[in-house]
PDB file of N, CA and C in Angstrom:
ATOM      1  N   MET A   1      19.002  -0.502  21.117  1.00  0.00           N
ATOM      2  CA  MET A   1      18.315  -1.088  22.066  1.00  0.00           C
ATOM      3  C   MET A   1      19.632  -1.948  22.763  1.00  0.00           C
ATOM      4  N   LEU A   2      19.639  -2.081  24.173  1.00  0.00           N
ATOM      5  CA  LEU A   2      20.156  -2.957  24.890  1.00  0.00           C
ATOM      6  C   LEU A   2      20.246  -4.244  24.751  1.00  0.00           C
ATOM      7  N   GLU A   3      21.377  -5.241  24.995  1.00  0.00           N
ATOM      8  CA  GLU A   3      21.283  -6.082  24.712  1.00  0.00           C
ATOM      9  C   GLU A   3      20.969  -7.071  25.838  1.00  0.00           C
ATOM     10  N   LEU A   4      21.124  -6.829  27.131  1.00  0.00           N
ATOM     11  CA  LEU A   4      20.645  -7.497  28.209  1.00  0.00           C
ATOM     12  C   LEU A   4      21.313  -8.644  28.148  1.00  0.00           C
ATOM     13  N   ARG A   5      22.686  -8.396  28.599  1.00  0.00           N
ATOM     14  CA  ARG A   5      23.463  -9.760  28.402  1.00  0.00           C
ATOM     15  C   ARG A   5      23.304 -10.724  29.869  1.00  0.00           C
ATOM     16  N   PRO A   6      23.398 -11.734  29.609  1.00  0.00           N
ATOM     17  CA  PRO A   6      23.352 -12.675  30.381  1.00  0.00           C
ATOM     18  C   PRO A   6      23.983 -13.089  31.808  1.00  0.00           C
ATOM     19  N   ASN A   7      25.170 -12.768  32.049  1.00  0.00           N
ATOM     20  CA  ASN A   7      26.045 -12.789  33.132  1.00  0.00           C
ATOM     21  C   ASN A   7      26.608 -11.575  33.276  1.00  0.00           C
ATOM     22  N   CYS A   8      27.861 -11.958  34.796  1.00  0.00           N
ATOM     23  CA  CYS A   8      28.705 -10.730  34.867  1.00  0.00           C
ATOM     24  C   CYS A   8      29.789 -11.140  34.062  1.00  0.00           C
ATOM     25  N   GLU A   9      30.536 -10.081  33.895  1.00  0.00           N
ATOM     26  CA  GLU A   9      31.620 -10.525  33.049  1.00  0.00           C
ATOM     27  C   GLU A   9      32.758 -10.683  33.569  1.00  0.00           C
ATOM     28  N   LEU A  10      32.794 -10.199  35.172  1.00  0.00           N
ATOM     29  CA  LEU A  10      33.821 -10.724  36.063  1.00  0.00           C
ATOM     30  C   LEU A  10      33.621 -12.061  37.015  1.00  0.00           C
ATOM     31  N   CYS A  11      32.663 -12.302  37.715  1.00  0.00           N
ATOM     32  CA  CYS A  11      32.272 -13.384  37.999  1.00  0.00           C
ATOM     33  C   CYS A  11      31.607 -14.556  37.490  1.00  0.00           C
ATOM     34  N   ASP A  12      30.855 -14.125  36.254  1.00  0.00           N
ATOM     35  CA  ASP A  12      30.134 -15.321  35.306  1.00  0.00           C
ATOM     36  C   ASP A  12      28.909 -15.454  35.655  1.00  0.00           C
ATOM     37  N   CYS A  13      28.218 -14.761  37.391  1.00  0.00           N
ATOM     38  CA  CYS A  13      26.898 -15.394  37.549  1.00  0.00           C
ATOM     39  C   CYS A  13      25.895 -14.938  36.642  1.00  0.00           C
ATOM     40  N   ASP A  14      24.714 -15.478  36.962  1.00  0.00           N
ATOM     41  CA  ASP A  14      23.422 -15.273  35.899  1.00  0.00           C
ATOM     42  C   ASP A  14      22.999 -14.281  36.188  1.00  0.00           C
ATOM     43  N   LEU A  15      22.741 -13.221  35.259  1.00  0.00           N
ATOM     44  CA  LEU A  15      21.979 -11.885  35.129  1.00  0.00           C
ATOM     45  C   LEU A  15      20.781 -12.042  34.622  1.00  0.00           C
ATOM     46  N   PRO A  16      19.674 -13.152  34.345  1.00  0.00           N
ATOM     47  CA  PRO A  16      18.599 -12.958  34.190  1.00  0.00           C
ATOM     48  C   PRO A  16      17.953 -11.506  33.541  1.00  0.00           C
ATOM     49  N   ALA A  17      16.972 -11.279  32.147  1.00  0.00           N
ATOM     50  CA  ALA A  17      16.848 -10.062  31.619  1.00  0.00           C
ATOM     51  C   ALA A  17      15.651  -9.623  33.136  1.00  0.00           C
ATOM     52  N   ASP A  18      15.246 -10.194  33.954  1.00  0.00           N
ATOM     53  CA  ASP A  18      14.428  -9.572  34.825  1.00  0.00           C
ATOM     54  C   ASP A  18      15.337  -9.257  36.701  1.00  0.00           C
ATOM     55  N   CYS A  19      16.761  -9.455  36.192  1.00  0.00           N
ATOM     56  CA  CYS A  19      17.434  -9.288  37.392  1.00  0.00           C
ATOM     57  C   CYS A  19      17.628  -8.050  37.539  1.00  0.00           C
ATOM     58  N   ASP A  20      17.483  -7.305  39.105  1.00  0.00           N
ATOM     59  CA  ASP A  20      17.799  -5.996  39.663  1.00  0.00           C
ATOM     60  C   ASP A  20      19.195  -5.985  40.232  1.00  0.00           C
ATOM     61  N   GLN A  21      19.991  -6.928  39.692  1.00  0.00           N
ATOM     62  CA  GLN A  21      21.399  -6.706  40.235  1.00  0.00           C
ATOM     63  C   GLN A  21      22.132  -6.645  39.346  1.00  0.00           C
ATOM     64  N   ALA A  22      21.953  -6.511  37.913  1.00  0.00           N
ATOM     65  CA  ALA A  22      22.679  -5.965  36.874  1.00  0.00           C
ATOM     66  C   ALA A  22      23.166  -4.973  36.985  1.00  0.00           C
ATOM     67  N   ARG A  23      24.292  -4.741  36.735  1.00  0.00           N
ATOM     68  CA  ARG A  23      24.983  -3.054  36.255  1.00  0.00           C
ATOM     69  C   ARG A  23      25.569  -2.841  35.112  1.00  0.00           C
ATOM     70  N   ILE A  24      25.275  -1.875  34.452  1.00  0.00           N
ATOM     71  CA  ILE A  24      26.028  -1.396  32.964  1.00  0.00           C
ATOM     72  C   ILE A  24      26.586  -0.311  33.089  1.00  0.00           C
ATOM     73  N   CYS A  25      27.426  -0.245  32.138  1.00  0.00           N
ATOM     74  CA  CYS A  25      28.169   0.947  31.589  1.00  0.00           C
ATOM     75  C   CYS A  25      27.774   1.611  30.217  1.00  0.00           C
ATOM     76  N   SER A  26      28.316   2.802  29.874  1.00  0.00           N
ATOM     77  CA  SER A  26      27.327   3.269  28.787  1.00  0.00           C
ATOM     78  C   SER A  26      27.688   2.284  27.512  1.00  0.00           C
ATOM     79  N   TYR A  27      28.631   1.460  27.585  1.00  0.00           N
ATOM     80  CA  TYR A  27      29.063   0.280  26.138  1.00  0.00           C
ATOM     81  C   TYR A  27      28.394  -0.743  26.957  1.00  0.00           C
ATOM     82  N   GLU A  28      27.279  -1.069  27.698  1.00  0.00           N
ATOM     83  CA  GLU A  28      26.750  -2.069  27.887  1.00  0.00           C
ATOM     84  C   GLU A  28      27.852  -3.284  28.862  1.00  0.00           C
ATOM     85  N   CYS A  29      28.978  -3.052  28.848  1.00  0.00           N
ATOM     86  CA  CYS A  29      29.617  -3.778  29.638  1.00  0.00           C
ATOM     87  C   CYS A  29      28.944  -4.106  31.182  1.00  0.00           C
ATOM     88  N   THR A  30      28.656  -5.509  31.573  1.00  0.00           N
ATOM     89  CA  THR A  30      27.890  -5.810  32.300  1.00  0.00           C
ATOM     90  C   THR A  30      28.195  -6.853  33.426  1.00  0.00           C
ATOM     91  N   PHE A  31      27.824  -6.305  34.748  1.00  0.00           N
ATOM     92  CA  PHE A  31      28.694  -6.716  35.784  1.00  0.00           C
ATOM     93  C   PHE A  31      27.662  -6.684  36.945  1.00  0.00           C
ATOM     94  N   CYS A  32      27.602  -7.632  37.646  1.00  0.00           N
ATOM     95  CA  CYS A  32      26.793  -7.852  39.097  1.00  0.00           C
ATOM     96  C   CYS A  32      26.877  -6.677  39.801  1.00  0.00           C
ATOM     97  N   ALA A  33      25.729  -6.367  40.999  1.00  0.00           N
ATOM     98  CA  ALA A  33      26.007  -5.334  41.784  1.00  0.00           C
ATOM     99  C   ALA A  33      27.236  -5.732  42.778  1.00  0.00           C
ATOM    100  N   SER A  34      27.332  -7.119  43.316  1.00  0.00           N
ATOM    101  CA  SER A  34      28.443  -7.222  44.357  1.00  0.00           C
ATOM    102  C   SER A  34      29.608  -7.004  43.401  1.00  0.00           C
ATOM    103  N   CYS A  35      29.941  -7.168  42.128  1.00  0.00           N
ATOM    104  CA  CYS A  35      31.449  -7.299  41.773  1.00  0.00           C
ATOM    105  C   CYS A  35      31.539  -5.808  41.843  1.00  0.00           C
ATOM    106  N   VAL A  36      30.532  -4.722  41.139  1.00  0.00           N
ATOM    107  CA  VAL A  36      30.498  -3.355  41.003  1.00  0.00           C
ATOM    108  C   VAL A  36      31.289  -2.632  42.287  1.00  0.00           C
ATOM    109  N   ASP A  37      30.150  -3.343  43.283  1.00  0.00           N
ATOM    110  CA  ASP A  37      30.080  -2.590  44.860  1.00  0.00           C
ATOM    111  C   ASP A  37      31.814  -2.647  45.341  1.00  0.00           C
ATOM    112  N   ASP A  38      31.912  -4.034  45.280  1.00  0.00           N
ATOM    113  CA  ASP A  38      33.307  -4.596  46.200  1.00  0.00           C
ATOM    114  C   ASP A  38      34.317  -4.874  45.735  1.00  0.00           C
ATOM    115  N   VAL A  39      34.392  -5.111  44.288  1.00  0.00           N
ATOM    116  CA  VAL A  39      35.653  -5.325  43.382  1.00  0.00           C
ATOM    117  C   VAL A  39      36.119  -4.648  42.771  1.00  0.00           C
ATOM    118  N   LEU A  40      35.397  -3.661  41.740  1.00  0.00           N
ATOM    119  CA  LEU A  40      35.447  -2.600  40.752  1.00  0.00           C
ATOM    120  C   LEU A  40      35.319  -1.231  41.326  1.00  0.00           C
ATOM    121  N   HIS A  41      34.450  -1.267  42.579  1.00  0.00           N
ATOM    122  CA  HIS A  41      34.529   0.296  42.939  1.00  0.00           C
ATOM    123  C   HIS A  41      33.703   1.312  41.826  1.00  0.00           C
ATOM    124  N   ASN A  42      32.759   0.794  41.269  1.00  0.00           N
ATOM    125  CA  ASN A  42      32.091   1.577  40.135  1.00  0.00           C
ATOM    126  C   ASN A  42      32.681   1.968  39.265  1.00  0.00           C
ATOM    127  N   VAL A  43      34.042   0.983  38.740  1.00  0.00           N
ATOM    128  CA  VAL A  43      35.032   1.884  37.837  1.00  0.00           C
ATOM    129  C   VAL A  43      34.487   0.775  36.434  1.00  0.00           C
ATOM    130  N   CYS A  44      34.223   0.954  35.467  1.00  0.00           N
ATOM    131  CA  CYS A  44      34.205  -0.232  34.408  1.00  0.00           C
ATOM    132  C   CYS A  44      35.917  -0.429  33.814  1.00  0.00           C
ATOM    133  N   PRO A  45      35.951  -1.586  34.214  1.00  0.00           N
ATOM    134  CA  PRO A  45      37.256  -2.312  34.220  1.00  0.00           C
ATOM    135  C   PRO A  45      37.723  -2.277  32.178  1.00  0.00           C
ATOM    136  N   ASN A  46      36.769  -2.326  31.260  1.00  0.00           N
ATOM    137  CA  ASN A  46      36.903  -2.148  30.011  1.00  0.00           C
ATOM    138  C   ASN A  46      36.902  -0.617  29.385  1.00  0.00           C
ATOM    139  N   CYS A  47      36.184   0.403  30.390  1.00  0.00           N
ATOM    140  CA  CYS A  47      36.287   1.862  29.588  1.00  0.00           C
ATOM    141  C   CYS A  47      36.312   2.662  30.453  1.00  0.00           C
ATOM    142  N   GLY A  48      36.321   2.055  31.815  1.00  0.00           N
ATOM    143  CA  GLY A  48      36.978   3.152  32.912  1.00  0.00           C
ATOM    144  C   GLY A  48      35.986   4.125  33.441  1.00  0.00           C
ATOM    145  N   GLY A  49      34.585   4.161  32.798  1.00  0.00           N
ATOM    146  CA  GLY A  49      33.550   4.572  33.174  1.00  0.00           C
ATOM    147  C   GLY A  49      32.602   4.230  34.437  1.00  0.00           C
ATOM    148  N   GLY A  50      31.497   4.861  34.768  1.00  0.00           N
ATOM    149  CA  GLY A  50      31.048   4.329  35.934  1.00  0.00           C
ATOM    150  C   GLY A  50      29.718   3.580  35.420  1.00  0.00           C
ATOM    151  N   PHE A  51      28.803   2.695  36.515  1.00  0.00           N
ATOM    152  CA  PHE A  51      27.684   1.861  36.435  1.00  0.00           C
ATOM    153  C   PHE A  51      26.665   2.340  36.491  1.00  0.00           C
ATOM    154  N   VAL A  52      25.325   2.274  36.077  1.00  0.00           N
ATOM    155  CA  VAL A  52      24.146   2.333  36.718  1.00  0.00           C
ATOM    156  C   VAL A  52      23.326   0.964  36.739  1.00  0.00           C
ATOM    157  N   SER A  53      22.349   1.060  37.586  1.00  0.00           N
ATOM    158  CA  SER A  53      21.061  -0.555  36.853  1.00  0.00           C
ATOM    159  C   SER A  53      20.641  -0.314  35.875  1.00  0.00           C
ATOM    160  N   ARG A  54      20.859  -1.689  35.424  1.00  0.00           N
ATOM    161  CA  ARG A  54      20.489  -2.013  33.913  1.00  0.00           C
ATOM    162  C   ARG A  54      18.818  -2.095  34.404  1.00  0.00           C
ATOM    163  N   PRO A  55      18.397  -1.544  33.188  1.00  0.00           N
ATOM    164  CA  PRO A  55      16.508  -1.425  33.451  1.00  0.00           C
ATOM    165  C   PRO A  55      16.277  -2.586  33.132  1.00  0.00           C
ATOM    166  N   ILE A  56      15.047  -3.208  33.589  1.00  0.00           N
ATOM    167  CA  ILE A  56      14.330  -4.553  33.348  1.00  0.00           C
ATOM    168  C   ILE A  56      13.675  -4.364  31.943  1.00  0.00           C
ATOM    169  N   ARG A  57      13.281  -4.924  30.953  1.00  0.00           N
ATOM    170  CA  ARG A  57      12.580  -4.893  29.868  1.00  0.00           C
ATOM    171  C   ARG A  57      11.410  -5.622  30.416  1.00  0.00           C
ATOM    172  N   PRO A  58       9.989  -5.087  30.057  1.00  0.00           N
ATOM    173  CA  PRO A  58       8.950  -5.497  30.334  1.00  0.00           C
ATOM    174  C   PRO A  58       8.668  -7.093  30.039  1.00  0.00           C
ATOM    175  N   LYS A  59       8.136  -7.924  30.712  1.00  0.00           N
ATOM    176  CA  LYS A  59       8.048  -9.175  30.120  1.00  0.00           C
ATOM    177  C   LYS A  59       6.611  -9.561  29.337  1.00  0.00           C
ATOM    178  N   MET A  60       5.849  -8.853  29.554  1.00  0.00           N
ATOM    179  CA  MET A  60       4.435  -8.864  28.736  1.00  0.00           C
ATOM    180  C   MET A  60       4.424  -7.497  28.171  1.00  0.00           C
ATOM    181  N   ALA A  61       4.121  -7.878  27.016  1.00  0.00           N
ATOM    182  CA  ALA A  61       3.726  -6.423  25.787  1.00  0.00           C
ATOM    183  C   ALA A  61       2.420  -5.705  26.963  1.00  0.00           C
ATOM    184  N   ARG A  62       2.865  -4.517  27.083  1.00  0.00           N
ATOM    185  CA  ARG A  62       1.596  -3.629  27.709  1.00  0.00           C
ATOM    186  C   ARG A  62       1.430  -2.572  26.652  1.00  0.00           C
ATOM    187  N   ARG A  63       2.260  -2.425  25.651  1.00  0.00           N
ATOM    188  CA  ARG A  63       2.032  -1.524  24.099  1.00  0.00           C
ATOM    189  C   ARG A  63       2.438  -2.819  23.517  1.00  0.00           C
ATOM    190  N   ASP A  64       2.208  -2.851  21.938  1.00  0.00           N
ATOM    191  CA  ASP A  64       2.144  -3.447  21.038  1.00  0.00           C
ATOM    192  C   ASP A  64       3.480  -3.913  20.724  1.00  0.00           C
ATOM    193  N   GLY A  65       4.002  -5.408  20.303  1.00  0.00           N
ATOM    194  CA  GLY A  65       5.175  -5.411  20.027  1.00  0.00           C
ATOM    195  C   GLY A  65       6.286  -4.894  20.961  1.00  0.00           C
ATOM    196  N   VAL A  66       6.302  -5.015  22.129  1.00  0.00           N
ATOM    197  CA  VAL A  66       7.146  -4.075  23.240  1.00  0.00           C
ATOM    198  C   VAL A  66       7.273  -5.023  24.411  1.00  0.00           C
ATOM    199  N   SER A  67       8.126  -5.801  24.258  1.00  0.00           N
ATOM    200  CA  SER A  67       8.322  -6.631  25.493  1.00  0.00           C
ATOM    201  C   SER A  67       9.369  -7.853  25.424  1.00  0.00           C
ATOM    202  N   ARG A  68       9.866  -8.782  26.204  1.00  0.00           N
ATOM    203  CA  ARG A  68      10.868  -9.549  26.419  1.00  0.00           C
ATOM    204  C   ARG A  68      10.968 -10.640  25.373  1.00  0.00           C
ATOM    205  N   ALA A  69       9.165 -10.464  24.735  1.00  0.00           N
ATOM    206  CA  ALA A  69       8.918 -11.680  23.757  1.00  0.00           C
ATOM    207  C   ALA A  69       9.391 -11.250  22.269  1.00  0.00           C
ATOM    208  N   HIS A  70       9.294  -9.749  22.372  1.00  0.00           N
ATOM    209  CA  HIS A  70       9.783  -9.230  21.283  1.00  0.00           C
ATOM    210  C   HIS A  70      10.843  -9.083  20.534  1.00  0.00           C
ATOM    211  N   GLN A  71      11.504  -8.506  21.978  1.00  0.00           N
ATOM    212  CA  GLN A  71      12.869  -7.989  21.452  1.00  0.00           C
ATOM    213  C   GLN A  71      13.611  -8.947  22.763  1.00  0.00           C
ATOM    214  N   LYS A  72      14.292 -10.026  22.171  1.00  0.00           N
ATOM    215  CA  LYS A  72      14.359 -10.947  23.168  1.00  0.00           C
ATOM    216  C   LYS A  72      15.803 -10.713  23.691  1.00  0.00           C
ATOM    217  N   PRO A  73      16.342 -11.024  25.151  1.00  0.00           N
ATOM    218  CA  PRO A  73      17.637 -10.732  25.715  1.00  0.00           C
ATOM    219  C   PRO A  73      18.827 -11.458  24.879  1.00  0.00           C
ATOM    220  N   SER A  74      19.898 -11.132  25.186  1.00  0.00           N
ATOM    221  CA  SER A  74      20.990 -11.770  24.569  1.00  0.00           C
ATOM    222  C   SER A  74      21.294 -12.880  25.292  1.00  0.00           C
ATOM    223  N   ASP A  75      21.589 -13.909  24.554  1.00  0.00           N
ATOM    224  CA  ASP A  75      22.082 -15.470  25.317  1.00  0.00           C
ATOM    225  C   ASP A  75      23.534 -15.720  25.065  1.00  0.00           C
ATOM    226  N   GLN A  76      24.265 -14.592  24.721  1.00  0.00           N
ATOM    227  CA  GLN A  76      25.656 -14.919  24.496  1.00  0.00           C
ATOM    228  C   GLN A  76      26.321 -14.395  25.869  1.00  0.00           C
ATOM    229  N   ARG A  77      27.275 -15.209  26.742  1.00  0.00           N
ATOM    230  CA  ARG A  77      27.791 -14.658  27.910  1.00  0.00           C
ATOM    231  C   ARG A  77      28.931 -14.318  27.422  1.00  0.00           C
ATOM    232  N   LYS A  78      29.304 -13.088  27.929  1.00  0.00           N
ATOM    233  CA  LYS A  78      30.767 -12.573  27.894  1.00  0.00           C
ATOM    234  C   LYS A  78      31.748 -12.503  28.933  1.00  0.00           C
ATOM    235  N   VAL A  79      32.624 -12.813  28.819  1.00  0.00           N
ATOM    236  CA  VAL A  79      33.648 -12.557  29.582  1.00  0.00           C
ATOM    237  C   VAL A  79      34.839 -11.676  29.289  1.00  0.00           C
ATOM    238  N   ALA A  80      34.891 -10.836  30.664  1.00  0.00           N
ATOM    239  CA  ALA A  80      36.298  -9.578  30.365  1.00  0.00           C
ATOM    240  C   ALA A  80      37.354 -10.050  29.743  1.00  0.00           C
ATOM    241  N   LYS A  81      37.968  -8.927  29.392  1.00  0.00           N
ATOM    242  CA  LYS A  81      39.568  -9.230  28.636  1.00  0.00           C
ATOM    243  C   LYS A  81      40.376  -9.351  29.154  1.00  0.00           C
ATOM    244  N   PHE A  82      40.291  -8.833  30.499  1.00  0.00           N
ATOM    245  CA  PHE A  82      41.301  -8.550  31.529  1.00  0.00           C
ATOM    246  C   PHE A  82      41.090 -10.181  32.580  1.00  0.00           C
ATOM    247  N   THR A  83      42.051 -10.125  33.476  1.00  0.00           N
ATOM    248  CA  THR A  83      42.213 -11.167  34.238  1.00  0.00           C
ATOM    249  C   THR A  83      41.774 -10.271  35.617  1.00  0.00           C
ATOM    250  N   ARG A  84      41.314 -10.751  36.522  1.00  0.00           N
ATOM    251  CA  ARG A  84      40.448 -10.406  37.711  1.00  0.00           C
ATOM    252  C   ARG A  84      41.791  -9.100  38.321  1.00  0.00           C
ATOM    253  N   GLN A  85      43.093  -9.859  38.379  1.00  0.00           N
ATOM    254  CA  GLN A  85      43.977  -9.261  38.959  1.00  0.00           C
ATOM    255  C   GLN A  85      44.024  -7.647  38.372  1.00  0.00           C
ATOM    256  N   GLN A  86      44.257  -7.721  37.182  1.00  0.00           N
ATOM    257  CA  GLN A  86      44.325  -6.354  35.996  1.00  0.00           C
ATOM    258  C   GLN A  86      42.904  -5.571  36.208  1.00  0.00           C
ATOM    259  N   MET A  87      41.908  -6.146  36.395  1.00  0.00           N
ATOM    260  CA  MET A  87      40.446  -5.468  36.739  1.00  0.00           C
ATOM    261  C   MET A  87      40.901  -4.686  38.083  1.00  0.00           C
ATOM    262  N   ILE A  88      40.969  -5.365  39.025  1.00  0.00           N
ATOM    263  CA  ILE A  88      41.554  -4.605  40.441  1.00  0.00           C
ATOM    264  C   ILE A  88      42.277  -3.648  40.246  1.00  0.00           C
ATOM    265  N   VAL A  89      43.160  -3.721  39.543  1.00  0.00           N
ATOM    266  CA  VAL A  89      44.585  -2.897  40.025  1.00  0.00           C
ATOM    267  C   VAL A  89      44.100  -1.548  38.825  1.00  0.00           C
ATOM    268  N   PHE A  90      43.127  -1.648  37.988  1.00  0.00           N
ATOM    269  CA  PHE A  90      42.383  -0.724  37.173  1.00  0.00           C
ATOM    270  C   PHE A  90      41.677  -0.017  37.851  1.00  0.00           C
ATOM    271  N   ALA A  91      40.630  -0.621  38.633  1.00  0.00           N
ATOM    272  CA  ALA A  91      39.494   0.102  39.423  1.00  0.00           C
ATOM    273  C   ALA A  91      40.218   0.786  40.502  1.00  0.00           C
ATOM    274  N   ALA A  92      41.272   0.366  41.230  1.00  0.00           N
ATOM    275  CA  ALA A  92      41.948   1.019  42.392  1.00  0.00           C
ATOM    276  C   ALA A  92      42.535   2.581  41.865  1.00  0.00           C
ATOM    277  N   ALA A  93      42.991   2.375  40.760  1.00  0.00           N
ATOM    278  CA  ALA A  93      43.878   3.382  39.818  1.00  0.00           C
ATOM    279  C   ALA A  93      42.951   4.496  39.666  1.00  0.00           C
ATOM    280  N   HIS A  94      41.448   4.397  39.526  1.00  0.00           N
ATOM    281  CA  HIS A  94      40.417   5.265  39.216  1.00  0.00           C
ATOM    282  C   HIS A  94      39.092   5.752  40.174  1.00  0.00           C
ATOM    283  N   LYS A  95      39.080   4.875  41.290  1.00  0.00           N
ATOM    284  CA  LYS A  95      38.096   5.040  42.011  1.00  0.00           C
ATOM    285  C   LYS A  95      37.849   6.346  42.900  1.00  0.00           C
ATOM    286  N   ALA A  96      38.926   6.684  43.091  1.00  0.00           N
ATOM    287  CA  ALA A  96      38.735   8.126  43.629  1.00  0.00           C
ATOM    288  C   ALA A  96      38.476   9.352  42.668  1.00  0.00           C
ATOM    289  N   VAL A  97      38.098   9.226  41.449  1.00  0.00           N
ATOM    290  CA  VAL A  97      37.621   9.955  40.255  1.00  0.00           C
ATOM    291  C   VAL A  97      36.197   9.593  40.116  1.00  0.00           C
ATOM    292  N   PRO A  98      35.449  10.881  40.320  1.00  0.00           N
ATOM    293  CA  PRO A  98      33.844  10.544  40.462  1.00  0.00           C
ATOM    294  C   PRO A  98      33.726  10.149  38.821  1.00  0.00           C
ATOM    295  N   PRO A  99      32.921   9.182  38.359  1.00  0.00           N
ATOM    296  CA  PRO A  99      32.519   8.921  37.003  1.00  0.00           C
ATOM    297  C   PRO A  99      32.551  10.179  36.196  1.00  0.00           C
ATOM    298  N   ALA A 100      31.740  11.379  36.303  1.00  0.00           N
ATOM    299  CA  ALA A 100      31.630  12.300  35.196  1.00  0.00           C
ATOM    300  C   ALA A 100      32.839  13.134  35.192  1.00  0.00           C
ATOM    301  N   GLN A 101      33.943  12.940  35.859  1.00  0.00           N
ATOM    302  CA  GLN A 101      35.422  13.591  35.954  1.00  0.00           C
ATOM    303  C   GLN A 101      36.086  12.309  35.224  1.00  0.00           C
ATOM    304  N   ARG A 102      35.955  11.000  34.922  1.00  0.00           N
ATOM    305  CA  ARG A 102      36.823  10.366  34.246  1.00  0.00           C
ATOM    306  C   ARG A 102      37.386  10.483  32.957  1.00  0.00           C
TER     307      ARG A 102
END
């Protein structure tokens, strides 16, 4: 089950569970759409993969036991282990290669 991390690992902006601006890679590294598009160029600085929109977990249980109330989003903020400059350099080196070929 996805953690639904609460923040962008680069700029630390809030990305609540119902936010449509959250992007994740296959390892659930979480960044905002602005950082993914403008800084990282769709290259995850942690794994080198690409990003997709993070799904929004339903607020209300439309099926018994399935909602944000039952499977709570994470409240642990994450910060990337690389500096902003290291992330920019890494992304620049890999952005020309499509995610499926990285």
